[in-house]
mmCIF file of C-alpha atoms in Angstrom:
data_model
loop_
_atom_site.group_PDB
_atom_site.id
_atom_site.type_symbol
_atom_site.label_atom_id
_atom_site.label_comp_id
_atom_site.label_asym_id
_atom_site.label_seq_id
_atom_site.Cartn_x
_atom_site.Cartn_y
_atom_site.Cartn_z
ATOM 1 C CA ALA A 1 139.533 -14.122 76.902
ATOM 2 C CA GLN A 2 141.652 -11.334 78.281
ATOM 3 C CA SER A 3 144.810 -12.112 80.206
ATOM 4 C CA VAL A 4 147.968 -10.470 81.498
ATOM 5 C CA THR A 5 151.228 -12.306 82.043
ATOM 6 C CA GLN A 6 154.079 -11.065 84.175
ATOM 7 C CA LEU A 7 156.575 -13.846 83.758
ATOM 8 C CA ASP A 8 159.022 -12.675 86.407
ATOM 9 C CA SER A 9 157.692 -12.960 89.943
ATOM 10 C CA GLN A 10 160.905 -11.496 91.386
ATOM 11 C CA VAL A 11 163.645 -9.380 89.851
ATOM 12 C CA PRO A 12 166.781 -8.587 91.852
ATOM 13 C CA VAL A 13 168.931 -5.768 90.491
ATOM 14 C CA PHE A 14 171.832 -3.761 91.812
ATOM 15 C CA GLU A 15 171.386 -0.099 92.612
ATOM 16 C CA GLU A 16 172.025 2.207 89.635
ATOM 17 C CA ALA A 17 171.663 -0.669 87.171
ATOM 18 C CA PRO A 18 168.933 -0.676 84.519
ATOM 19 C CA VAL A 19 165.846 -2.832 84.863
ATOM 20 C CA GLU A 20 163.084 -4.143 82.634
ATOM 21 C CA LEU A 21 159.905 -5.685 84.003
ATOM 22 C CA ARG A 22 158.027 -7.668 81.415
ATOM 23 C CA CYS A 23 154.313 -7.628 80.706
ATOM 24 C CA ASN A 24 152.488 -9.458 77.932
ATOM 25 C CA TYR A 25 148.761 -9.401 77.373
ATOM 26 C CA SER A 26 146.099 -11.117 75.347
ATOM 27 C CA SER A 27 142.828 -9.567 74.232
ATOM 28 C CA SER A 28 140.457 -9.764 71.296
ATOM 29 C CA VAL A 29 139.609 -6.053 71.504
ATOM 30 C CA SER A 30 141.532 -2.830 71.893
ATOM 31 C CA VAL A 31 142.941 -2.277 75.342
ATOM 32 C CA TYR A 32 144.305 0.382 77.613
ATOM 33 C CA LEU A 33 147.497 -0.538 79.455
ATOM 34 C CA PHE A 34 148.706 0.471 82.897
ATOM 35 C CA TRP A 35 151.583 -0.070 85.283
ATOM 36 C CA TYR A 36 151.119 0.339 89.031
ATOM 37 C CA VAL A 37 153.530 0.221 91.956
ATOM 38 C CA GLN A 38 152.672 -1.080 95.391
ATOM 39 C CA TYR A 39 154.827 -0.400 98.436
ATOM 40 C CA PRO A 40 154.383 -2.678 101.478
ATOM 41 C CA ASN A 41 151.047 -2.318 103.239
ATOM 42 C CA GLN A 42 149.863 0.354 100.847
ATOM 43 C CA GLY A 43 147.457 0.633 97.954
ATOM 44 C CA LEU A 44 148.521 0.714 94.324
ATOM 45 C CA GLN A 45 149.812 3.891 92.736
ATOM 46 C CA LEU A 46 149.680 4.605 89.022
ATOM 47 C CA LEU A 47 153.126 4.743 87.387
ATOM 48 C CA LEU A 48 152.094 5.278 83.791
ATOM 49 C CA LYS A 49 149.448 4.451 81.234
ATOM 50 C CA TYR A 50 148.982 3.911 77.531
ATOM 51 C CA LEU A 51 145.637 4.994 76.106
ATOM 52 C CA SER A 52 146.550 5.905 72.527
ATOM 53 C CA GLY A 53 149.118 7.837 70.508
ATOM 54 C CA SER A 54 152.842 7.543 71.072
ATOM 55 C CA THR A 55 153.841 4.019 71.980
ATOM 56 C CA LEU A 56 156.591 5.216 74.338
ATOM 57 C CA VAL A 57 155.049 6.355 77.571
ATOM 58 C CA LYS A 58 156.879 8.148 80.359
ATOM 59 C CA GLY A 59 155.686 7.972 83.930
ATOM 60 C CA ILE A 60 156.628 9.004 87.416
ATOM 61 C CA ASN A 61 159.877 8.199 89.196
ATOM 62 C CA GLY A 62 161.827 7.921 85.928
ATOM 63 C CA PHE A 63 159.947 4.875 84.619
ATOM 64 C CA GLU A 64 158.896 4.419 81.022
ATOM 65 C CA ALA A 65 157.138 1.717 79.031
ATOM 66 C CA GLU A 66 156.709 0.890 75.380
ATOM 67 C CA PHE A 67 153.542 -0.480 73.866
ATOM 68 C CA ASN A 68 154.282 -3.077 71.199
ATOM 69 C CA LYS A 69 151.061 -4.116 69.521
ATOM 70 C CA SER A 70 152.576 -6.836 67.352
ATOM 71 C CA GLN A 71 154.179 -8.514 70.336
ATOM 72 C CA THR A 72 151.285 -7.623 72.655
ATOM 73 C CA SER A 73 153.753 -6.356 75.214
ATOM 74 C CA PHE A 74 154.040 -3.374 77.524
ATOM 75 C CA HIS A 75 157.395 -3.743 79.262
ATOM 76 C CA LEU A 76 158.388 -1.330 82.020
ATOM 77 C CA ARG A 77 161.918 0.067 82.088
ATOM 78 C CA LYS A 78 164.099 2.310 84.171
ATOM 79 C CA PRO A 79 167.697 3.175 83.197
ATOM 80 C CA SER A 80 169.021 3.423 86.755
ATOM 81 C CA VAL A 81 167.196 2.097 89.799
ATOM 82 C CA HIS A 82 167.315 3.384 93.364
ATOM 83 C CA ILE A 83 166.816 1.599 96.644
ATOM 84 C CA SER A 84 163.484 3.378 96.944
ATOM 85 C CA ASP A 85 162.245 1.546 93.825
ATOM 86 C CA THR A 86 162.044 -1.693 95.819
ATOM 87 C CA ALA A 87 158.356 -2.560 95.583
ATOM 88 C CA GLU A 88 155.897 -4.762 93.722
ATOM 89 C CA TYR A 89 154.874 -3.750 90.230
ATOM 90 C CA PHE A 90 151.616 -4.687 88.533
ATOM 91 C CA CYS A 91 150.680 -4.528 84.881
ATOM 92 C CA ALA A 92 146.979 -4.112 84.079
ATOM 93 C CA VAL A 93 144.769 -4.158 81.015
ATOM 94 C CA ILE A 94 141.362 -2.514 80.656
ATOM 95 C CA SER A 95 139.017 -3.081 77.738
ATOM 96 C CA ASN A 96 135.514 -1.958 76.915
ATOM 97 C CA SER A 97 133.243 -4.168 74.869
ATOM 98 C CA GLY A 98 129.482 -4.118 74.535
ATOM 99 C CA GLY A 99 129.123 -1.639 77.376
ATOM 100 C CA TYR A 100 130.966 -3.950 79.727
ATOM 101 C CA GLN A 101 134.351 -3.080 81.151
ATOM 102 C CA LYS A 102 136.893 -5.785 81.785
ATOM 103 C CA VAL A 103 139.897 -5.212 84.045
ATOM 104 C CA THR A 104 142.721 -7.728 84.331
ATOM 105 C CA PHE A 105 145.807 -7.440 86.498
ATOM 106 C CA GLY A 106 148.995 -9.430 86.240
ATOM 107 C CA THR A 107 150.239 -11.363 89.250
ATOM 108 C CA GLY A 108 152.928 -8.800 89.975
ATOM 109 C CA THR A 109 156.715 -8.563 89.887
ATOM 110 C CA LYS A 110 158.669 -7.870 93.044
ATOM 111 C CA LEU A 111 161.611 -5.626 92.304
ATOM 112 C CA GLN A 112 164.400 -5.884 94.846
ATOM 113 C CA VAL A 113 167.121 -3.280 94.518
ATOM 114 C CA ILE A 114 170.385 -4.428 96.051
ATOM 115 C CA PRO A 115 172.725 -1.781 97.490
ATOM 116 C CA ASN B 1 141.312 16.202 98.478
ATOM 117 C CA ALA B 2 141.313 13.042 100.549
ATOM 118 C CA GLY B 3 141.222 10.900 97.397
ATOM 119 C CA VAL B 4 139.867 7.411 98.073
ATOM 120 C CA THR B 5 139.227 6.466 101.686
ATOM 121 C CA GLN B 6 138.391 3.013 103.005
ATOM 122 C CA THR B 7 137.146 1.889 106.383
ATOM 123 C CA PRO B 8 137.897 -0.107 108.390
ATOM 124 C CA LYS B 9 141.629 -0.720 107.950
ATOM 125 C CA PHE B 10 141.475 -4.128 109.627
ATOM 126 C CA ARG B 11 138.675 -6.481 110.607
ATOM 127 C CA ILE B 12 138.359 -9.999 111.934
ATOM 128 C CA LEU B 13 135.070 -11.783 111.294
ATOM 129 C CA LYS B 14 133.692 -15.105 112.378
ATOM 130 C CA ILE B 15 132.316 -17.482 109.763
ATOM 131 C CA GLY B 16 128.753 -16.519 108.887
ATOM 132 C CA GLN B 17 128.979 -12.936 110.090
ATOM 133 C CA SER B 18 128.265 -10.055 107.768
ATOM 134 C CA MET B 19 129.901 -6.680 107.303
ATOM 135 C CA THR B 20 130.164 -3.729 104.985
ATOM 136 C CA LEU B 21 133.427 -2.324 103.718
ATOM 137 C CA GLN B 22 133.121 1.390 103.105
ATOM 138 C CA CYS B 23 134.676 3.292 100.218
ATOM 139 C CA THR B 24 134.369 7.010 99.555
ATOM 140 C CA GLN B 25 135.959 9.208 96.925
ATOM 141 C CA ASP B 26 135.917 12.983 96.633
ATOM 142 C CA MET B 27 137.140 13.334 93.055
ATOM 143 C CA ASN B 28 133.696 13.148 91.420
ATOM 144 C CA HIS B 29 134.685 10.028 89.497
ATOM 145 C CA ASN B 30 131.983 8.035 87.768
ATOM 146 C CA TYR B 31 133.901 4.759 87.753
ATOM 147 C CA MET B 32 134.519 2.933 91.013
ATOM 148 C CA TYR B 33 135.897 -0.562 91.604
ATOM 149 C CA TRP B 34 136.312 -3.202 94.287
ATOM 150 C CA TYR B 35 139.224 -5.639 94.175
ATOM 151 C CA ARG B 36 140.566 -8.349 96.373
ATOM 152 C CA GLN B 37 144.275 -9.079 96.546
ATOM 153 C CA ASP B 38 145.579 -12.479 97.557
ATOM 154 C CA PRO B 39 149.302 -13.330 97.796
ATOM 155 C CA GLY B 40 150.790 -14.213 94.412
ATOM 156 C CA MET B 41 147.457 -13.762 92.653
ATOM 157 C CA GLY B 42 147.456 -10.107 91.730
ATOM 158 C CA LEU B 43 144.190 -8.214 92.007
ATOM 159 C CA LYS B 44 140.832 -9.683 91.085
ATOM 160 C CA LEU B 45 137.903 -7.424 90.238
ATOM 161 C CA ILE B 46 134.836 -8.122 92.388
ATOM 162 C CA TYR B 47 132.378 -5.444 91.253
ATOM 163 C CA TYR B 48 132.531 -2.127 89.535
ATOM 164 C CA SER B 49 130.238 0.827 88.943
ATOM 165 C CA VAL B 50 130.063 3.293 86.063
ATOM 166 C CA GLY B 51 127.970 5.800 87.976
ATOM 167 C CA ALA B 52 125.341 6.226 90.652
ATOM 168 C CA GLY B 53 122.725 3.514 90.394
ATOM 169 C CA ILE B 54 124.734 1.351 87.994
ATOM 170 C CA THR B 55 126.832 -1.618 89.071
ATOM 171 C CA ASP B 56 128.164 -4.689 87.340
ATOM 172 C CA LYS B 57 129.935 -7.900 88.241
ATOM 173 C CA GLY B 58 133.645 -8.375 87.848
ATOM 174 C CA GLU B 59 135.621 -11.579 87.783
ATOM 175 C CA VAL B 60 134.889 -12.836 91.342
ATOM 176 C CA PRO B 61 131.502 -11.458 92.523
ATOM 177 C CA ASN B 62 130.201 -14.514 94.411
ATOM 178 C CA GLY B 63 129.632 -13.866 98.095
ATOM 179 C CA TYR B 64 129.589 -10.082 97.699
ATOM 180 C CA ASN B 65 127.095 -7.341 96.971
ATOM 181 C CA VAL B 66 127.453 -3.663 96.175
ATOM 182 C CA SER B 67 125.337 -0.580 95.841
ATOM 183 C CA ARG B 68 125.989 2.880 94.438
ATOM 184 C CA SER B 69 123.406 5.356 95.661
ATOM 185 C CA THR B 70 125.732 8.353 95.348
ATOM 186 C CA THR B 71 128.726 9.253 93.215
ATOM 187 C CA GLU B 72 130.952 9.368 96.290
ATOM 188 C CA ASP B 73 130.178 6.074 98.006
ATOM 189 C CA PHE B 74 130.566 2.480 96.854
ATOM 190 C CA PRO B 75 130.152 0.061 99.798
ATOM 191 C CA LEU B 76 130.941 -3.639 99.506
ATOM 192 C CA ARG B 77 128.767 -6.042 101.493
ATOM 193 C CA LEU B 78 129.706 -9.520 102.692
ATOM 194 C CA GLU B 79 126.577 -11.330 103.824
ATOM 195 C CA LEU B 80 127.861 -14.682 105.086
ATOM 196 C CA ALA B 81 131.594 -14.449 105.638
ATOM 197 C CA ALA B 82 133.666 -17.489 104.716
ATOM 198 C CA PRO B 83 137.385 -18.225 105.255
ATOM 199 C CA SER B 84 137.883 -17.971 101.482
ATOM 200 C CA GLN B 85 137.070 -14.277 101.777
ATOM 201 C CA THR B 86 140.149 -13.628 103.885
ATOM 202 C CA SER B 87 141.996 -11.115 101.774
ATOM 203 C CA VAL B 88 143.015 -7.504 101.367
ATOM 204 C CA TYR B 89 140.278 -5.452 99.727
ATOM 205 C CA PHE B 90 141.013 -2.380 97.668
ATOM 206 C CA CYS B 91 138.628 0.211 96.367
ATOM 207 C CA ALA B 92 139.585 2.366 93.391
ATOM 208 C CA SER B 93 137.975 5.202 91.481
ATOM 209 C CA GLY B 94 138.359 6.874 88.109
ATOM 210 C CA ASN B 95 139.453 5.622 84.722
ATOM 211 C CA GLU B 96 143.067 5.598 85.902
ATOM 212 C CA GLN B 97 142.032 3.852 89.112
ATOM 213 C CA PHE B 98 143.157 5.817 92.111
ATOM 214 C CA PHE B 99 143.405 3.258 94.897
ATOM 215 C CA GLY B 100 142.450 3.477 98.521
ATOM 216 C CA PRO B 101 144.740 2.163 101.285
ATOM 217 C CA GLY B 102 142.915 -1.150 101.600
ATOM 218 C CA THR B 103 141.048 -3.173 104.214
ATOM 219 C CA ARG B 104 142.666 -6.305 105.586
ATOM 220 C CA LEU B 105 139.923 -8.825 106.366
ATOM 221 C CA THR B 106 140.382 -12.114 108.183
ATOM 222 C CA VAL B 107 137.561 -14.640 108.490
ATOM 223 C CA LEU B 108 138.037 -17.277 111.178
#
């Protein structure tokens, strides 16, 4: 079975401090990994993705993530957060097996940036 | 490019009523998806489509139906609305999943 775990439901952090949002996954096949951001009352917006190649992936708004296959993790990081980063962040896994696509989202992490 | 558009933005249904949530994309994507989002639960995939005429069930398809007659449109049909279908519904398209703004549905 495929699953995604975002252990932290809420992460408070002071402005200009670094942040790491954790994502672990489980799958029996190869996966593609994504991080999305959702601002209140809006749809999700793609932050970054890992499809193949370099395990360090850079995305929009200064975010980056590192794919660690041995630890089955894809943690999201930003060295210095801004107030505008306050939002909910979702990790997602997509796999293709036997012509069937499986998409699994984590339950989300609410990032609250404190001035 | 309008991207992914969804209508309506809000809707209140009575139990047993039916409705169709519309989703249109103008990016010529083959893949399209329907999700529901409930508080604290993340997004659950209802149905997806890999191209016109081809649809498949996701994780939570019960109570819903879809069709994909064109590349652009991927409507989601609720035949007999139930309170458990109160949720926010998102449509997405493309391998990277560009999301629409969502439809907030309440079933009373």
